[in-house]
Structure formats: C-alpha cells, structure tokens
Amino acid sequence: MKIASRFQASPESGAVQFQYDGETLTAPAGIPLAAALLAHSGGFSRQTAGGHDRTAFCMMGVCFDCLVEVDGIPNTQACMTPVRGGMVVRRQIGLRRLKGGSDV
Ligand code: FES
C-alpha cells in the first residue's frame, strides 16, 4: 500500500507566494506551511510567553511549537495548514487569547 507523503507537493500544484512577517516567500502550493517556513530559514516561528524561540518540531499536530498567525487568526498550527497563495503569516510572539476565553 502506497501512502502519499504530506511533504511532497504534486507536480501540477505549482508555486505560490505568501507573506511571512512582511517578506514575500515562494513555496509549492499545498505543502505544510511549517515545511515552507523551515525551508525558508529554519528560524523560530513563535516565541513562548517566557520569550523562548520555538519552531515546528513534530510536524504532526502534537507539540504546538509551530503556532503562527495566519490571515489574522492566531494559534494556527503551521504543520497542519497547507500553503496557499496570498496567505499572510506572522510569527506569534507571546500568548494569544483562546477564542471565547476569559479576558483575565
Ligand atoms: S510541529 Fe508539532 S504541532 Fe505543528
């Protein structure tokens, strides 16, 4: 049984451009956003509340070290989000509120 890798873009998917902290990046459409960010620089994609740098680690939705802001939505798991053209991605610095959470 052959299983399609989530880390390979199909040949017909083509390249797309998206914004990352104001910089224009190019990546194959449909690959995980975390893979595109790792391929770009490998640098941190978020900082913890204590100021520690983090980037994608597990690549399977478990560790939450890949959280970024995508199109204004914080706490987005980059490893579970396919790259698409025109998306606006920002590093996530510090804590973000949970939707519907307390303001305290
Ligand atoms: S890299 Fe672990 S949850 Fe995304």
mmCIF file of N, CA, C and O and ligand atoms in Angstrom:
data_model
loop_
_atom_site.group_PDB
_atom_site.id
_atom_site.type_symbol
_atom_site.label_atom_id
_atom_site.label_comp_id
_atom_site.label_asym_id
_atom_site.label_seq_id
_atom_site.Cartn_x
_atom_site.Cartn_y
_atom_site.Cartn_z
ATOM 1 N N MET A 1 0.838 -1.180 0.000
ATOM 2 C CA MET A 1 0.000 0.000 0.000
ATOM 3 C C MET A 1 0.884 1.243 0.000
ATOM 4 O O MET A 1 1.795 1.372 0.810
ATOM 5 N N LYS A 2 0.612 2.131 -0.900
ATOM 6 C CA LYS A 2 1.395 3.359 -1.001
ATOM 7 C C LYS A 2 0.636 4.498 -0.323
ATOM 8 O O LYS A 2 -0.562 4.682 -0.560
ATOM 9 N N ILE A 3 1.337 5.239 0.514
ATOM 10 C CA ILE A 3 0.730 6.375 1.205
ATOM 11 C C ILE A 3 1.370 7.649 0.688
ATOM 12 O O ILE A 3 2.595 7.763 0.658
ATOM 13 N N ALA A 4 0.550 8.601 0.296
ATOM 14 C CA ALA A 4 1.076 9.870 -0.215
ATOM 15 C C ALA A 4 1.705 10.659 0.920
ATOM 16 O O ALA A 4 1.116 10.803 1.988
ATOM 17 N N SER A 5 2.893 11.142 0.699
ATOM 18 C CA SER A 5 3.576 11.953 1.704
ATOM 19 C C SER A 5 2.957 13.338 1.775
ATOM 20 O O SER A 5 2.617 13.935 0.772
ATOM 21 N N ARG A 6 2.834 13.849 2.993
ATOM 22 C CA ARG A 6 2.335 15.221 3.169
ATOM 23 C C ARG A 6 3.429 16.233 2.874
ATOM 24 O O ARG A 6 3.197 17.415 2.859
ATOM 25 N N PHE A 7 4.640 15.766 2.650
ATOM 26 C CA PHE A 7 5.758 16.663 2.448
ATOM 27 C C PHE A 7 6.146 16.797 0.987
ATOM 28 O O PHE A 7 7.150 17.379 0.673
ATOM 29 N N GLN A 8 5.349 16.222 0.111
ATOM 30 C CA GLN A 8 5.620 16.347 -1.309
ATOM 31 C C GLN A 8 4.455 17.067 -1.960
ATOM 32 O O GLN A 8 3.303 16.691 -1.778
ATOM 33 N N ALA A 9 4.787 18.073 -2.731
ATOM 34 C CA ALA A 9 3.751 18.757 -3.496
ATOM 35 C C ALA A 9 3.566 18.004 -4.804
ATOM 36 O O ALA A 9 4.513 17.442 -5.339
ATOM 37 N N SER A 10 2.350 17.969 -5.292
ATOM 38 C CA SER A 10 2.136 17.315 -6.570
ATOM 39 C C SER A 10 2.760 18.175 -7.663
ATOM 40 O O SER A 10 2.807 19.403 -7.544
ATOM 41 N N PRO A 11 3.268 17.556 -8.723
ATOM 42 C CA PRO A 11 3.947 18.319 -9.761
ATOM 43 C C PRO A 11 3.071 19.386 -10.390
ATOM 44 O O PRO A 11 3.555 20.408 -10.836
ATOM 45 N N GLU A 12 1.775 19.144 -10.409
ATOM 46 C CA GLU A 12 0.886 20.114 -11.047
ATOM 47 C C GLU A 12 0.434 21.226 -10.097
ATOM 48 O O GLU A 12 -0.272 22.137 -10.495
ATOM 49 N N SER A 13 0.872 21.164 -8.840
ATOM 50 C CA SER A 13 0.389 22.169 -7.884
ATOM 51 C C SER A 13 1.001 23.542 -8.129
ATOM 52 O O SER A 13 0.383 24.553 -7.842
ATOM 53 N N GLY A 14 2.227 23.602 -8.617
ATOM 54 C CA GLY A 14 2.856 24.885 -8.910
ATOM 55 C C GLY A 14 3.282 25.619 -7.665
ATOM 56 O O GLY A 14 2.984 25.222 -6.541
ATOM 57 N N ALA A 15 3.995 26.711 -7.859
ATOM 58 C CA ALA A 15 4.483 27.518 -6.749
ATOM 59 C C ALA A 15 3.527 28.670 -6.487
ATOM 60 O O ALA A 15 2.891 29.183 -7.398
ATOM 61 N N VAL A 16 3.433 29.030 -5.234
ATOM 62 C CA VAL A 16 2.608 30.175 -4.836
ATOM 63 C C VAL A 16 3.454 31.100 -3.970
ATOM 64 O O VAL A 16 4.486 30.709 -3.431
ATOM 65 N N GLN A 17 2.980 32.316 -3.842
ATOM 66 C CA GLN A 17 3.661 33.278 -2.986
ATOM 67 C C GLN A 17 2.766 33.624 -1.807
ATOM 68 O O GLN A 17 1.539 33.690 -1.935
ATOM 69 N N PHE A 18 3.405 33.844 -0.650
ATOM 70 C CA PHE A 18 2.673 34.264 0.541
ATOM 71 C C PHE A 18 3.578 35.186 1.349
ATOM 72 O O PHE A 18 4.785 35.272 1.092
ATOM 73 N N GLN A 19 2.996 35.892 2.284
ATOM 74 C CA GLN A 19 3.741 36.842 3.106
ATOM 75 C C GLN A 19 4.103 36.206 4.444
ATOM 76 O O GLN A 19 3.281 35.523 5.056
ATOM 77 N N TYR A 20 5.334 36.471 4.882
ATOM 78 C CA TYR A 20 5.773 36.000 6.198
ATOM 79 C C TYR A 20 6.466 37.158 6.896
ATOM 80 O O TYR A 20 7.573 37.545 6.503
ATOM 81 N N ASP A 21 5.803 37.744 7.851
ATOM 82 C CA ASP A 21 6.311 38.935 8.537
ATOM 83 C C ASP A 21 6.760 40.002 7.535
ATOM 84 O O ASP A 21 7.820 40.612 7.680
ATOM 85 N N GLY A 22 5.949 40.189 6.510
ATOM 86 C CA GLY A 22 6.198 41.237 5.531
ATOM 87 C C GLY A 22 7.110 40.847 4.386
ATOM 88 O O GLY A 22 7.283 41.604 3.440
ATOM 89 N N GLU A 23 7.681 39.663 4.458
ATOM 90 C CA GLU A 23 8.574 39.186 3.398
ATOM 91 C C GLU A 23 7.781 38.259 2.470
ATOM 92 O O GLU A 23 6.980 37.450 2.933
ATOM 93 N N THR A 24 8.028 38.373 1.185
ATOM 94 C CA THR A 24 7.347 37.507 0.227
ATOM 95 C C THR A 24 8.147 36.223 0.056
ATOM 96 O O THR A 24 9.317 36.254 -0.301
ATOM 97 N N LEU A 25 7.485 35.089 0.322
ATOM 98 C CA LEU A 25 8.118 33.780 0.165
ATOM 99 C C LEU A 25 7.417 33.011 -0.936
ATOM 100 O O LEU A 25 6.228 33.224 -1.200
ATOM 101 N N THR A 26 8.131 32.087 -1.535
ATOM 102 C CA THR A 26 7.577 31.223 -2.576
ATOM 103 C C THR A 26 7.720 29.779 -2.116
ATOM 104 O O THR A 26 8.771 29.384 -1.600
ATOM 105 N N ALA A 27 6.661 29.004 -2.291
ATOM 106 C CA ALA A 27 6.686 27.593 -1.895
ATOM 107 C C ALA A 27 5.736 26.822 -2.799
ATOM 108 O O ALA A 27 4.817 27.402 -3.380
ATOM 109 N N PRO A 28 5.936 25.516 -2.910
ATOM 110 C CA PRO A 28 4.985 24.708 -3.667
ATOM 111 C C PRO A 28 3.615 24.757 -2.998
ATOM 112 O O PRO A 28 3.515 24.619 -1.773
ATOM 113 N N ALA A 29 2.589 24.973 -3.766
ATOM 114 C CA ALA A 29 1.230 25.023 -3.210
ATOM 115 C C ALA A 29 0.897 23.704 -2.529
ATOM 116 O O ALA A 29 1.225 22.632 -3.023
ATOM 117 N N GLY A 30 0.290 23.805 -1.389
ATOM 118 C CA GLY A 30 -0.238 22.619 -0.720
ATOM 119 C C GLY A 30 0.695 21.934 0.255
ATOM 120 O O GLY A 30 0.255 21.074 1.016
ATOM 121 N N ILE A 31 1.979 22.307 0.258
ATOM 122 C CA ILE A 31 2.841 21.675 1.254
ATOM 123 C C ILE A 31 2.494 22.277 2.619
ATOM 124 O O ILE A 31 1.928 23.363 2.706
ATOM 125 N N PRO A 32 2.821 21.590 3.711
ATOM 126 C CA PRO A 32 2.543 22.176 5.022
ATOM 127 C C PRO A 32 3.270 23.512 5.186
ATOM 128 O O PRO A 32 4.448 23.637 4.828
ATOM 129 N N LEU A 33 2.567 24.487 5.737
ATOM 130 C CA LEU A 33 3.163 25.797 5.957
ATOM 131 C C LEU A 33 4.437 25.681 6.782
ATOM 132 O O LEU A 33 5.426 26.367 6.519
ATOM 133 N N ALA A 34 4.441 24.816 7.780
ATOM 134 C CA ALA A 34 5.636 24.645 8.613
ATOM 135 C C ALA A 34 6.826 24.200 7.775
ATOM 136 O O ALA A 34 7.955 24.650 8.003
ATOM 137 N N ALA A 35 6.605 23.336 6.801
ATOM 138 C CA ALA A 35 7.700 22.883 5.935
ATOM 139 C C ALA A 35 8.232 24.046 5.115
ATOM 140 O O ALA A 35 9.449 24.183 4.932
ATOM 141 N N ALA A 36 7.332 24.894 4.640
ATOM 142 C CA ALA A 36 7.766 26.060 3.863
ATOM 143 C C ALA A 36 8.583 27.012 4.728
ATOM 144 O O ALA A 36 9.599 27.551 4.282
ATOM 145 N N LEU A 37 8.175 27.197 5.981
ATOM 146 C CA LEU A 37 8.904 28.105 6.861
ATOM 147 C C LEU A 37 10.264 27.518 7.251
ATOM 148 O O LEU A 37 11.256 28.227 7.323
ATOM 149 N N LEU A 38 10.312 26.217 7.473
ATOM 150 C CA LEU A 38 11.592 25.574 7.778
ATOM 151 C C LEU A 38 12.536 25.658 6.581
ATOM 152 O O LEU A 38 13.735 25.904 6.739
ATOM 153 N N ALA A 39 11.982 25.472 5.386
ATOM 154 C CA ALA A 39 12.813 25.545 4.182
ATOM 155 C C ALA A 39 13.312 26.968 3.956
ATOM 156 O O ALA A 39 14.402 27.169 3.428
ATOM 157 N N HIS A 40 12.515 27.934 4.387
ATOM 158 C CA HIS A 40 12.899 29.334 4.189
ATOM 159 C C HIS A 40 14.101 29.708 5.041
ATOM 160 O O HIS A 40 15.103 30.207 4.553
ATOM 161 N N SER A 41 14.008 29.472 6.345
ATOM 162 C CA SER A 41 15.100 29.925 7.200
ATOM 163 C C SER A 41 15.430 28.936 8.319
ATOM 164 O O SER A 41 16.555 28.933 8.808
ATOM 165 N N GLY A 42 14.439 28.172 8.717
ATOM 166 C CA GLY A 42 14.658 27.293 9.864
ATOM 167 C C GLY A 42 14.643 28.038 11.175
ATOM 168 O O GLY A 42 14.817 27.463 12.236
ATOM 169 N N GLY A 43 14.449 29.351 11.103
ATOM 170 C CA GLY A 43 14.419 30.166 12.314
ATOM 171 C C GLY A 43 13.127 29.967 13.086
ATOM 172 O O GLY A 43 12.222 29.253 12.654
ATOM 173 N N PHE A 44 13.039 30.627 14.221
ATOM 174 C CA PHE A 44 11.853 30.453 15.058
ATOM 175 C C PHE A 44 10.609 31.018 14.368
ATOM 176 O O PHE A 44 10.691 31.982 13.619
ATOM 177 N N SER A 45 9.486 30.387 14.646
ATOM 178 C CA SER A 45 8.224 30.870 14.088
ATOM 179 C C SER A 45 7.281 31.352 15.184
ATOM 180 O O SER A 45 6.222 31.890 14.891
ATOM 181 N N ARG A 46 7.660 31.132 16.436
ATOM 182 C CA ARG A 46 6.907 31.708 17.542
ATOM 183 C C ARG A 46 7.820 31.833 18.745
ATOM 184 O O ARG A 46 8.901 31.229 18.789
ATOM 185 N N GLN A 47 7.380 32.636 19.711
ATOM 186 C CA GLN A 47 8.075 32.720 20.994
ATOM 187 C C GLN A 47 7.072 32.418 22.088
ATOM 188 O O GLN A 47 5.916 32.844 22.028
ATOM 189 N N THR A 48 7.539 31.718 23.099
ATOM 190 C CA THR A 48 6.684 31.410 24.241
ATOM 191 C C THR A 48 6.463 32.676 25.061
ATOM 192 O O THR A 48 7.117 33.699 24.830
ATOM 193 N N ALA A 49 5.579 32.587 26.042
ATOM 194 C CA ALA A 49 5.333 33.727 26.929
ATOM 195 C C ALA A 49 6.611 34.127 27.663
ATOM 196 O O ALA A 49 6.794 35.283 28.023
ATOM 197 N N GLY A 50 7.516 33.163 27.870
ATOM 198 C CA GLY A 50 8.774 33.439 28.544
ATOM 199 C C GLY A 50 9.875 33.929 27.609
ATOM 200 O O GLY A 50 11.008 34.111 28.020
ATOM 201 N N GLY A 51 9.530 34.108 26.318
ATOM 202 C CA GLY A 51 10.491 34.640 25.364
ATOM 203 C C GLY A 51 11.411 33.602 24.733
ATOM 204 O O GLY A 51 12.441 33.945 24.151
ATOM 205 N N HIS A 52 11.043 32.327 24.836
ATOM 206 C CA HIS A 52 11.864 31.269 24.246
ATOM 207 C C HIS A 52 11.430 30.993 22.807
ATOM 208 O O HIS A 52 10.236 30.874 22.522
ATOM 209 N N ASP A 53 12.406 30.882 21.911
ATOM 210 C CA ASP A 53 12.118 30.621 20.499
ATOM 211 C C ASP A 53 11.656 29.188 20.286
ATOM 212 O O ASP A 53 12.191 28.256 20.888
ATOM 213 N N ARG A 54 10.678 29.036 19.406
ATOM 214 C CA ARG A 54 10.169 27.714 19.037
ATOM 215 C C ARG A 54 9.952 27.676 17.536
ATOM 216 O O ARG A 54 9.693 28.697 16.902
ATOM 217 N N THR A 55 10.023 26.484 16.973
ATOM 218 C CA THR A 55 9.626 26.273 15.580
ATOM 219 C C THR A 55 9.085 24.855 15.475
ATOM 220 O O THR A 55 9.102 24.103 16.443
ATOM 221 N N ALA A 56 8.599 24.510 14.319
ATOM 222 C CA ALA A 56 7.965 23.205 14.140
ATOM 223 C C ALA A 56 8.898 22.088 14.597
ATOM 224 O O ALA A 56 10.093 22.108 14.325
ATOM 225 N N PHE A 57 8.313 21.122 15.290
ATOM 226 C CA PHE A 57 9.109 20.016 15.818
ATOM 227 C C PHE A 57 8.543 18.674 15.371
ATOM 228 O O PHE A 57 9.213 17.895 14.724
ATOM 229 N N CYS A 58 7.296 18.401 15.717
ATOM 230 C CA CYS A 58 6.740 17.069 15.444
ATOM 231 C C CYS A 58 6.189 16.927 14.025
ATOM 232 O O CYS A 58 6.158 15.832 13.486
ATOM 233 N N MET A 59 5.741 18.009 13.449
ATOM 234 C CA MET A 59 5.141 18.028 12.109
ATOM 235 C C MET A 59 3.909 17.137 11.994
ATOM 236 O O MET A 59 3.556 16.692 10.905
ATOM 237 N N MET A 60 3.242 16.876 13.118
ATOM 238 C CA MET A 60 2.028 16.052 13.048
ATOM 239 C C MET A 60 0.952 16.533 14.015
ATOM 240 O O MET A 60 0.087 15.772 14.425
ATOM 241 N N GLY A 61 0.990 17.802 14.386
ATOM 242 C CA GLY A 61 -0.101 18.375 15.151
ATOM 243 C C GLY A 61 -0.115 18.068 16.630
ATOM 244 O O GLY A 61 -1.152 18.217 17.281
ATOM 245 N N VAL A 62 0.993 17.664 17.193
ATOM 246 C CA VAL A 62 1.028 17.253 18.596
ATOM 247 C C VAL A 62 1.710 18.289 19.500
ATOM 248 O O VAL A 62 1.219 18.608 20.579
ATOM 249 N N CYS A 63 2.826 18.855 19.087
ATOM 250 C CA CYS A 63 3.646 19.650 20.007
ATOM 251 C C CYS A 63 3.228 21.122 20.139
ATOM 252 O O CYS A 63 3.566 21.784 21.102
ATOM 253 N N PHE A 64 2.550 21.640 19.170
ATOM 254 C CA PHE A 64 2.097 23.045 19.145
ATOM 255 C C PHE A 64 3.252 24.043 19.151
ATOM 256 O O PHE A 64 3.069 25.202 19.491
ATOM 257 N N ASP A 65 4.423 23.615 18.786
ATOM 258 C CA ASP A 65 5.549 24.537 18.686
ATOM 259 C C ASP A 65 5.530 25.326 17.381
ATOM 260 O O ASP A 65 6.334 26.225 17.193
ATOM 261 N N CYS A 66 4.627 25.002 16.507
ATOM 262 C CA CYS A 66 4.591 25.647 15.184
ATOM 263 C C CYS A 66 3.521 26.733 15.083
ATOM 264 O O CYS A 66 3.251 27.219 13.984
ATOM 265 N N LEU A 67 2.925 27.128 16.203
ATOM 266 C CA LEU A 67 1.822 28.088 16.142
ATOM 267 C C LEU A 67 2.256 29.403 15.506
ATOM 268 O O LEU A 67 3.283 29.980 15.868
ATOM 269 N N VAL A 68 1.457 29.866 14.566
ATOM 270 C CA VAL A 68 1.677 31.150 13.888
ATOM 271 C C VAL A 68 0.317 31.818 13.712
ATOM 272 O O VAL A 68 -0.736 31.223 13.964
ATOM 273 N N GLU A 69 0.380 33.055 13.268
ATOM 274 C CA GLU A 69 -0.844 33.770 12.925
ATOM 275 C C GLU A 69 -1.015 33.700 11.416
ATOM 276 O O GLU A 69 -0.101 34.060 10.678
ATOM 277 N N VAL A 70 -2.158 33.202 10.959
ATOM 278 C CA VAL A 70 -2.436 33.089 9.528
ATOM 279 C C VAL A 70 -3.676 33.897 9.205
ATOM 280 O O VAL A 70 -4.758 33.632 9.755
ATOM 281 N N ASP A 71 -3.525 34.866 8.338
ATOM 282 C CA ASP A 71 -4.641 35.726 7.932
ATOM 283 C C ASP A 71 -5.378 36.288 9.149
ATOM 284 O O ASP A 71 -6.615 36.318 9.189
ATOM 285 N N GLY A 72 -4.608 36.690 10.147
ATOM 286 C CA GLY A 72 -5.168 37.316 11.334
ATOM 287 C C GLY A 72 -5.688 36.349 12.378
ATOM 288 O O GLY A 72 -6.172 36.776 13.423
ATOM 289 N N ILE A 73 -5.584 35.065 12.126
ATOM 290 C CA ILE A 73 -6.070 34.061 13.083
ATOM 291 C C ILE A 73 -4.880 33.489 13.851
ATOM 292 O O ILE A 73 -4.033 32.790 13.271
ATOM 293 N N PRO A 74 -4.797 33.789 15.161
ATOM 294 C CA PRO A 74 -3.667 33.280 15.949
ATOM 295 C C PRO A 74 -3.823 31.790 16.257
ATOM 296 O O PRO A 74 -4.877 31.199 16.011
ATOM 297 N N ASN A 75 -2.772 31.223 16.828
ATOM 298 C CA ASN A 75 -2.775 29.823 17.271
ATOM 299 C C ASN A 75 -3.076 28.848 16.136
ATOM 300 O O ASN A 75 -3.723 27.830 16.338
ATOM 301 N N THR A 76 -2.598 29.150 14.948
ATOM 302 C CA THR A 76 -2.786 28.254 13.811
ATOM 303 C C THR A 76 -1.587 27.315 13.724
ATOM 304 O O THR A 76 -0.442 27.762 13.720
ATOM 305 N N GLN A 77 -1.845 26.030 13.680
ATOM 306 C CA GLN A 77 -0.767 25.051 13.589
ATOM 307 C C GLN A 77 -0.222 25.040 12.159
ATOM 308 O O GLN A 77 -0.885 24.566 11.232
ATOM 309 N N ALA A 78 0.985 25.510 11.988
ATOM 310 C CA ALA A 78 1.572 25.602 10.645
ATOM 311 C C ALA A 78 1.774 24.231 10.011
ATOM 312 O O ALA A 78 1.700 24.104 8.793
ATOM 313 N N CYS A 79 1.982 23.220 10.829
ATOM 314 C CA CYS A 79 2.210 21.890 10.253
ATOM 315 C C CYS A 79 0.929 21.264 9.727
ATOM 316 O O CYS A 79 0.981 20.309 8.954
ATOM 317 N N MET A 80 -0.206 21.793 10.121
ATOM 318 C CA MET A 80 -1.499 21.257 9.690
ATOM 319 C C MET A 80 -2.169 22.166 8.656
ATOM 320 O O MET A 80 -3.300 21.911 8.251
ATOM 321 N N THR A 81 -1.462 23.215 8.249
ATOM 322 C CA THR A 81 -2.039 24.207 7.354
ATOM 323 C C THR A 81 -1.333 24.184 6.005
ATOM 324 O O THR A 81 -0.132 24.435 5.938
ATOM 325 N N PRO A 82 -2.032 23.870 4.932
ATOM 326 C CA PRO A 82 -1.389 23.867 3.617
ATOM 327 C C PRO A 82 -1.077 25.287 3.140
ATOM 328 O O PRO A 82 -1.843 26.218 3.399
ATOM 329 N N VAL A 83 0.035 25.426 2.470
ATOM 330 C CA VAL A 83 0.395 26.712 1.871
ATOM 331 C C VAL A 83 -0.547 27.009 0.712
ATOM 332 O O VAL A 83 -0.833 26.147 -0.105
ATOM 333 N N ARG A 84 -1.025 28.252 0.697
ATOM 334 C CA ARG A 84 -1.825 28.701 -0.445
ATOM 335 C C ARG A 84 -1.425 30.131 -0.776
ATOM 336 O O ARG A 84 -0.925 30.875 0.081
ATOM 337 N N GLY A 85 -1.605 30.470 -1.994
ATOM 338 C CA GLY A 85 -1.199 31.781 -2.463
ATOM 339 C C GLY A 85 -1.942 32.900 -1.760
ATOM 340 O O GLY A 85 -3.134 32.798 -1.505
ATOM 341 N N GLY A 86 -1.211 33.959 -1.415
ATOM 342 C CA GLY A 86 -1.817 35.148 -0.833
ATOM 343 C C GLY A 86 -2.007 35.113 0.661
ATOM 344 O O GLY A 86 -2.439 36.106 1.253
ATOM 345 N N MET A 87 -1.703 34.001 1.294
ATOM 346 C CA MET A 87 -1.892 33.959 2.749
ATOM 347 C C MET A 87 -0.887 34.902 3.421
ATOM 348 O O MET A 87 0.212 35.124 2.922
ATOM 349 N N VAL A 88 -1.316 35.469 4.546
ATOM 350 C CA VAL A 88 -0.470 36.392 5.300
ATOM 351 C C VAL A 88 -0.143 35.725 6.635
ATOM 352 O O VAL A 88 -1.042 35.470 7.437
ATOM 353 N N VAL A 89 1.126 35.443 6.828
ATOM 354 C CA VAL A 89 1.585 34.682 8.001
ATOM 355 C C VAL A 89 2.483 35.579 8.839
ATOM 356 O O VAL A 89 3.301 36.322 8.303
ATOM 357 N N ARG A 90 2.288 35.498 10.144
ATOM 358 C CA ARG A 90 3.141 36.263 11.070
ATOM 359 C C ARG A 90 3.628 35.356 12.178
ATOM 360 O O ARG A 90 2.904 34.453 12.615
ATOM 361 N N ARG A 91 4.857 35.629 12.609
ATOM 362 C CA ARG A 91 5.339 34.929 13.800
ATOM 363 C C ARG A 91 4.410 35.265 14.959
ATOM 364 O O ARG A 91 3.893 36.370 15.045
ATOM 365 N N GLN A 92 4.266 34.322 15.852
ATOM 366 C CA GLN A 92 3.433 34.547 17.027
ATOM 367 C C GLN A 92 4.346 34.768 18.221
ATOM 368 O O GLN A 92 5.091 33.879 18.618
ATOM 369 N N ILE A 93 4.287 35.974 18.761
ATOM 370 C CA ILE A 93 5.143 36.341 19.883
ATOM 371 C C ILE A 93 4.299 36.386 21.151
ATOM 372 O O ILE A 93 3.359 37.180 21.254
ATOM 373 N N GLY A 94 4.605 35.540 22.104
ATOM 374 C CA GLY A 94 3.877 35.516 23.370
ATOM 375 C C GLY A 94 2.543 34.809 23.247
ATOM 376 O O GLY A 94 2.266 34.108 22.274
ATOM 377 N N LEU A 95 1.721 35.008 24.268
ATOM 378 C CA LEU A 95 0.430 34.324 24.350
ATOM 379 C C LEU A 95 -0.620 34.993 23.489
ATOM 380 O O LEU A 95 -0.582 36.193 23.256
ATOM 381 N N ARG A 96 -1.578 34.227 23.043
ATOM 382 C CA ARG A 96 -2.762 34.728 22.357
ATOM 383 C C ARG A 96 -3.981 34.235 23.118
ATOM 384 O O ARG A 96 -3.953 33.185 23.747
ATOM 385 N N ARG A 97 -5.044 34.998 23.052
ATOM 386 C CA ARG A 97 -6.276 34.577 23.704
ATOM 387 C C ARG A 97 -6.893 33.422 22.936
ATOM 388 O O ARG A 97 -6.838 33.379 21.718
ATOM 389 N N LEU A 98 -7.493 32.517 23.679
ATOM 390 C CA LEU A 98 -8.281 31.466 23.061
ATOM 391 C C LEU A 98 -9.630 32.053 22.674
ATOM 392 O O LEU A 98 -10.171 32.902 23.384
ATOM 393 N N LYS A 99 -10.182 31.612 21.583
ATOM 394 C CA LYS A 99 -11.481 32.094 21.147
ATOM 395 C C LYS A 99 -12.513 31.760 22.222
ATOM 396 O O LYS A 99 -12.647 30.614 22.629
ATOM 397 N N GLY A 100 -13.212 32.789 22.672
ATOM 398 C CA GLY A 100 -14.224 32.572 23.681
ATOM 399 C C GLY A 100 -13.659 32.487 25.084
ATOM 400 O O GLY A 100 -14.387 32.254 26.044
ATOM 401 N N GLY A 101 -12.362 32.711 25.226
ATOM 402 C CA GLY A 101 -11.729 32.589 26.525
ATOM 403 C C GLY A 101 -11.933 33.841 27.373
ATOM 404 O O GLY A 101 -12.463 34.847 26.931
ATOM 405 N N SER A 102 -11.482 33.752 28.579
ATOM 406 C CA SER A 102 -11.582 34.842 29.511
ATOM 407 C C SER A 102 -10.616 35.961 29.153
ATOM 408 O O SER A 102 -9.574 35.738 28.552
ATOM 409 N N ASP A 103 -10.956 37.185 29.521
ATOM 410 C CA ASP A 103 -10.051 38.306 29.311
ATOM 411 C C ASP A 103 -9.056 38.447 30.446
ATOM 412 O O ASP A 103 -8.221 39.330 30.442
ATOM 413 N N VAL A 104 -9.164 37.613 31.462
ATOM 414 C CA VAL A 104 -8.289 37.720 32.631
ATOM 415 C C VAL A 104 -6.900 37.228 32.292
ATOM 416 O O VAL A 104 -6.689 36.288 31.626
HETATM 417 S S1 FES B 1 5.031 20.937 14.539
HETATM 418 FE FE1 FES B 1 4.155 20.000 16.280
HETATM 419 S S2 FES B 1 2.101 20.685 16.275
HETATM 420 FE FE2 FES B 1 2.959 21.542 14.486
#
